[in-house]
mmCIF file of C-alpha atoms and ligand atoms in Angstrom:
data_model
loop_
_atom_site.group_PDB
_atom_site.id
_atom_site.type_symbol
_atom_site.label_atom_id
_atom_site.label_comp_id
_atom_site.label_asym_id
_atom_site.label_seq_id
_atom_site.Cartn_x
_atom_site.Cartn_y
_atom_site.Cartn_z
ATOM 1 C CA UNK A 1 -38.209 -77.355 55.116
ATOM 2 C CA UNK A 2 -41.064 -79.078 53.406
ATOM 3 C CA UNK A 3 -43.968 -76.768 52.786
ATOM 4 C CA UNK A 4 -47.684 -77.471 52.992
ATOM 5 C CA UNK A 5 -47.769 -78.601 49.404
ATOM 6 C CA UNK A 6 -45.802 -81.723 50.163
ATOM 7 C CA UNK A 7 -48.117 -83.991 52.135
ATOM 8 C CA UNK A 8 -46.355 -87.039 53.494
ATOM 9 C CA UNK A 9 -48.626 -89.942 52.770
ATOM 10 C CA UNK A 10 -46.641 -92.704 54.356
ATOM 11 C CA UNK A 11 -43.391 -93.175 56.271
ATOM 12 C CA UNK A 12 -42.259 -96.782 55.799
ATOM 13 C CA UNK A 13 -38.997 -96.356 57.716
ATOM 14 C CA UNK A 14 -36.269 -93.833 58.391
ATOM 15 C CA UNK A 15 -34.497 -94.443 55.099
ATOM 16 C CA UNK A 16 -37.553 -94.050 52.920
ATOM 17 C CA UNK A 17 -40.624 -91.978 52.324
ATOM 18 C CA UNK A 18 -43.548 -91.782 49.953
ATOM 19 C CA UNK A 19 -44.814 -88.449 48.642
ATOM 20 C CA UNK A 20 -47.655 -87.461 46.395
ATOM 21 C CA UNK A 21 -47.206 -84.715 43.811
ATOM 22 C CA UNK A 22 -50.618 -83.450 42.735
ATOM 23 C CA UNK A 23 -49.127 -81.389 39.928
ATOM 24 C CA UNK A 24 -45.871 -79.993 38.627
ATOM 25 C CA UNK A 25 -46.288 -77.313 41.281
ATOM 26 C CA UNK A 26 -45.556 -79.971 43.915
ATOM 27 C CA UNK A 27 -42.545 -81.144 41.900
ATOM 28 C CA UNK A 28 -41.244 -77.583 42.058
ATOM 29 C CA UNK A 29 -41.888 -77.233 45.784
ATOM 30 C CA UNK A 30 -40.012 -80.478 46.447
ATOM 31 C CA UNK A 31 -37.130 -79.354 44.219
ATOM 32 C CA UNK A 32 -36.848 -76.068 46.122
ATOM 33 C CA UNK A 33 -36.836 -77.889 49.466
ATOM 34 C CA UNK A 34 -34.098 -80.231 48.227
ATOM 35 C CA UNK A 35 -32.083 -77.343 46.783
ATOM 36 C CA UNK A 36 -31.969 -75.768 50.259
ATOM 37 C CA UNK A 37 -30.207 -78.804 51.721
ATOM 38 C CA UNK A 38 -26.421 -78.412 52.198
ATOM 39 C CA UNK A 39 -26.031 -82.187 51.717
ATOM 40 C CA UNK A 40 -27.068 -81.776 48.089
ATOM 41 C CA UNK A 41 -23.607 -80.603 47.069
ATOM 42 C CA UNK A 42 -21.605 -83.673 45.983
ATOM 43 C CA UNK A 43 -24.703 -85.878 46.186
ATOM 44 C CA UNK A 44 -25.635 -88.476 43.595
ATOM 45 C CA UNK A 45 -29.370 -88.721 43.013
ATOM 46 C CA UNK A 46 -30.786 -91.544 40.897
ATOM 47 C CA UNK A 47 -34.120 -90.887 39.185
ATOM 48 C CA UNK A 48 -36.237 -93.931 38.463
ATOM 49 C CA UNK A 49 -39.490 -94.093 36.546
ATOM 50 C CA UNK A 50 -40.958 -94.849 33.146
ATOM 51 C CA UNK A 51 -40.795 -92.529 30.140
ATOM 52 C CA UNK A 52 -43.053 -89.583 30.913
ATOM 53 C CA UNK A 53 -42.935 -90.094 34.678
ATOM 54 C CA UNK A 54 -41.515 -86.618 35.229
ATOM 55 C CA UNK A 55 -37.789 -87.192 35.842
ATOM 56 C CA UNK A 56 -36.539 -84.464 33.507
ATOM 57 C CA UNK A 57 -39.226 -82.115 34.782
ATOM 58 C CA UNK A 58 -37.968 -82.618 38.324
ATOM 59 C CA UNK A 59 -34.359 -81.982 37.236
ATOM 60 C CA UNK A 60 -35.408 -78.753 35.507
ATOM 61 C CA UNK A 61 -37.139 -77.522 38.657
ATOM 62 C CA UNK A 62 -34.105 -78.463 40.742
ATOM 63 C CA UNK A 63 -31.710 -76.669 38.367
ATOM 64 C CA UNK A 64 -33.917 -73.566 38.446
ATOM 65 C CA UNK A 65 -34.027 -73.740 42.251
ATOM 66 C CA UNK A 66 -30.212 -73.872 42.234
ATOM 67 C CA UNK A 67 -30.090 -70.716 40.133
ATOM 68 C CA UNK A 68 -29.554 -72.108 36.623
ATOM 69 C CA UNK A 69 -31.108 -69.694 34.133
ATOM 70 C CA UNK A 70 -31.977 -69.820 30.466
ATOM 71 C CA UNK A 71 -32.918 -72.836 28.393
ATOM 72 C CA UNK A 72 -32.185 -76.140 30.101
ATOM 73 C CA UNK A 73 -31.268 -78.746 27.522
ATOM 74 C CA UNK A 74 -32.199 -82.377 27.995
ATOM 75 C CA UNK A 75 -29.120 -84.604 27.865
ATOM 76 C CA UNK A 76 -30.793 -87.506 26.059
ATOM 77 C CA UNK A 77 -28.428 -87.404 23.063
ATOM 78 C CA UNK A 78 -25.332 -86.173 24.857
ATOM 79 C CA UNK A 79 -25.832 -88.549 27.846
ATOM 80 C CA UNK A 80 -24.602 -85.819 30.168
ATOM 81 C CA UNK A 81 -25.367 -82.125 30.292
ATOM 82 C CA UNK A 82 -23.141 -80.134 32.651
ATOM 83 C CA UNK A 83 -24.323 -76.996 34.435
ATOM 84 C CA UNK A 84 -22.759 -74.543 36.834
ATOM 85 C CA UNK A 85 -24.792 -72.784 39.506
ATOM 86 C CA UNK A 86 -24.075 -69.096 40.249
ATOM 87 C CA UNK A 87 -22.330 -70.116 43.490
ATOM 88 C CA UNK A 88 -19.948 -72.352 41.510
ATOM 89 C CA UNK A 89 -21.652 -75.666 42.216
ATOM 90 C CA UNK A 90 -21.032 -78.095 39.345
ATOM 91 C CA UNK A 91 -24.113 -80.096 38.369
ATOM 92 C CA UNK A 92 -24.084 -83.067 36.002
ATOM 93 C CA UNK A 93 -27.412 -84.170 34.541
ATOM 94 C CA UNK A 94 -27.102 -87.655 33.074
ATOM 95 C CA UNK A 95 -29.674 -89.462 30.965
ATOM 96 C CA UNK A 96 -28.562 -93.042 30.384
ATOM 97 C CA UNK A 97 -31.617 -93.930 28.288
ATOM 98 C CA UNK A 98 -29.440 -94.490 25.204
ATOM 99 C CA UNK A 99 -26.289 -95.442 27.039
ATOM 100 C CA UNK A 100 -25.112 -98.767 25.653
ATOM 101 C CA UNK A 101 -21.395 -98.452 25.027
ATOM 102 C CA UNK A 102 -19.422 -99.388 28.147
ATOM 103 C CA UNK A 103 -16.229 -97.929 26.622
ATOM 104 C CA UNK A 104 -17.926 -94.541 26.723
ATOM 105 C CA UNK A 105 -17.845 -94.722 30.526
ATOM 106 C CA UNK A 106 -14.120 -94.100 30.693
ATOM 107 C CA UNK A 107 -13.668 -92.373 27.328
ATOM 108 C CA UNK A 108 -16.258 -89.694 28.035
ATOM 109 C CA UNK A 109 -14.934 -89.128 31.527
ATOM 110 C CA UNK A 110 -18.007 -90.336 33.398
ATOM 111 C CA UNK A 111 -15.856 -92.192 35.905
ATOM 112 C CA UNK A 112 -14.022 -88.951 36.692
ATOM 113 C CA UNK A 113 -17.275 -87.029 37.062
ATOM 114 C CA UNK A 114 -18.659 -89.480 39.597
ATOM 115 C CA UNK A 115 -15.334 -89.512 41.481
ATOM 116 C CA UNK A 116 -15.199 -85.720 41.601
ATOM 117 C CA UNK A 117 -17.115 -82.973 43.376
ATOM 118 C CA UNK A 118 -20.505 -81.676 42.372
ATOM 119 C CA UNK A 119 -24.108 -82.753 42.193
ATOM 120 C CA UNK A 120 -24.855 -85.722 39.940
ATOM 121 C CA UNK A 121 -28.393 -86.443 38.750
ATOM 122 C CA UNK A 122 -29.122 -89.508 36.648
ATOM 123 C CA UNK A 123 -32.154 -90.602 34.671
ATOM 124 C CA UNK A 124 -32.216 -94.303 33.709
ATOM 125 C CA UNK A 125 -29.417 -95.221 36.162
ATOM 126 C CA UNK A 126 -30.344 -98.874 35.559
ATOM 127 C CA UNK A 127 -28.570 -98.634 32.180
ATOM 128 C CA UNK A 128 -25.303 -97.791 33.946
ATOM 129 C CA UNK A 129 -25.750 -100.206 36.839
ATOM 130 C CA UNK A 130 -22.439 -101.454 38.195
ATOM 131 C CA UNK A 131 -20.619 -98.376 36.904
ATOM 132 C CA UNK A 132 -22.127 -95.571 38.940
ATOM 133 C CA UNK A 133 -21.571 -95.505 42.679
ATOM 134 C CA UNK A 134 -24.564 -96.265 44.885
ATOM 135 C CA UNK A 135 -26.959 -93.333 44.764
ATOM 136 C CA UNK A 136 -27.166 -91.286 47.952
ATOM 137 C CA UNK A 137 -30.841 -90.801 47.251
ATOM 138 C CA UNK A 138 -33.055 -92.746 44.875
ATOM 139 C CA UNK A 139 -36.224 -91.007 43.737
ATOM 140 C CA UNK A 140 -38.844 -93.097 41.981
ATOM 141 C CA UNK A 141 -41.600 -91.218 40.202
ATOM 142 C CA UNK A 142 -44.751 -92.936 39.019
ATOM 143 C CA UNK A 143 -47.508 -91.275 36.982
ATOM 144 C CA UNK A 144 -50.977 -92.156 38.249
ATOM 145 C CA UNK A 145 -54.046 -92.443 36.009
ATOM 146 C CA UNK A 146 -55.233 -89.048 37.288
ATOM 147 C CA UNK A 147 -51.885 -87.514 36.189
ATOM 148 C CA UNK A 148 -50.688 -87.013 39.765
ATOM 149 C CA UNK A 149 -47.351 -88.538 40.736
ATOM 150 C CA UNK A 150 -46.556 -91.095 43.399
ATOM 151 C CA UNK A 151 -42.980 -90.530 44.551
ATOM 152 C CA UNK A 152 -40.795 -92.855 46.597
ATOM 153 C CA UNK A 153 -37.607 -91.602 48.253
ATOM 154 C CA UNK A 154 -34.928 -94.016 49.391
ATOM 155 C CA UNK A 155 -31.714 -93.021 51.173
ATOM 156 C CA UNK A 156 -28.836 -95.436 50.593
ATOM 157 C CA UNK A 157 -26.021 -93.540 52.338
ATOM 158 C CA UNK A 158 -25.536 -91.212 55.326
ATOM 159 C CA UNK A 159 -25.594 -88.282 52.887
ATOM 160 C CA UNK A 160 -28.909 -89.523 51.552
ATOM 161 C CA UNK A 161 -30.250 -89.753 55.100
ATOM 162 C CA UNK A 162 -29.075 -86.166 55.658
ATOM 163 C CA UNK A 163 -31.053 -85.103 52.597
ATOM 164 C CA UNK A 164 -34.169 -86.851 53.873
ATOM 165 C CA UNK A 165 -33.671 -85.401 57.335
ATOM 166 C CA UNK A 166 -33.418 -81.917 55.858
ATOM 167 C CA UNK A 167 -36.693 -82.525 54.058
ATOM 168 C CA UNK A 168 -38.284 -83.133 57.416
ATOM 169 C CA UNK A 169 -37.892 -86.856 58.084
HETATM 170 N N1 ADP B 1 -45.710 -83.599 38.775
HETATM 171 C C1 ADP B 1 -46.272 -83.615 37.563
HETATM 172 N N2 ADP B 1 -47.601 -83.529 37.427
HETATM 173 C C2 ADP B 1 -48.163 -83.552 36.217
HETATM 174 N N3 ADP B 1 -47.494 -83.664 35.038
HETATM 175 C C3 ADP B 1 -46.168 -83.763 35.104
HETATM 176 C C4 ADP B 1 -45.475 -83.749 36.364
HETATM 177 N N4 ADP B 1 -44.155 -83.886 36.132
HETATM 178 C C5 ADP B 1 -44.026 -83.971 34.787
HETATM 179 N N5 ADP B 1 -45.209 -83.899 34.166
HETATM 180 C C6 ADP B 1 -45.441 -83.967 32.704
HETATM 181 O O1 ADP B 1 -45.074 -85.262 32.259
HETATM 182 C C7 ADP B 1 -44.497 -85.186 30.963
HETATM 183 C C8 ADP B 1 -43.209 -85.978 30.888
HETATM 184 O O2 ADP B 1 -42.282 -85.434 31.787
HETATM 185 P P1 ADP B 1 -40.717 -85.714 31.682
HETATM 186 O O3 ADP B 1 -40.128 -84.955 32.806
HETATM 187 O O4 ADP B 1 -40.218 -85.439 30.318
HETATM 188 O O5 ADP B 1 -40.640 -87.291 31.952
HETATM 189 P P2 ADP B 1 -39.372 -88.268 31.980
HETATM 190 O O6 ADP B 1 -38.114 -87.464 32.017
HETATM 191 O O7 ADP B 1 -39.547 -89.092 33.225
HETATM 192 O O8 ADP B 1 -39.476 -89.134 30.752
HETATM 193 C C9 ADP B 1 -44.312 -83.709 30.655
HETATM 194 O O9 ADP B 1 -45.328 -83.345 29.727
HETATM 195 C C10 ADP B 1 -44.531 -83.014 31.964
HETATM 196 O O10 ADP B 1 -45.152 -81.759 31.796
HETATM 197 MG MG1 MG B 2 -36.375 -87.628 30.807
#
């Protein structure tokens, strides 16, 4: 369920939605709502947005909501940071910002990760375009001049539509 802190500004169509995060508090509320969706397991979520948009911040809130404790490392240098939720859910946090070696895709096992079970989250998915599957849900975060965030959600698959529906579409 989406709580009162997640005002829906616009509903372009069933597959998409625009939200407005007034602060990181709203990022957290959205992350908790998403974490409660059963369709999240095995989902691939692509995170679009410029440097500083708030992609990693969202991932941290989502990992916390899924029960990950302790320091959450950013995967920028490792490309992928794996996590395991207390209920056994495998979560792979990718950051393709510095990804530029196509051989790494197979060598580092990224193909296997995307083919296997678990939740996959990817920052800078553009840098791995053509290698990743189509994202179930694309989230685009844009920082406004007043530091609030404009957020666009786009479902590309039935699983993505399930996620949106669970959020109250
Ligand atoms: N919803 C938000 N509202 C206000 N500030 C935010 C929000 N989300 C993130 N920030 C701030 O933006 C900065 C960059 O966030 P980060 O998640 O590292 O961006 P990205 O991963 O997209 O490069 C951080 O200082 C963070 O505190
Ligand atoms: Mg980041």
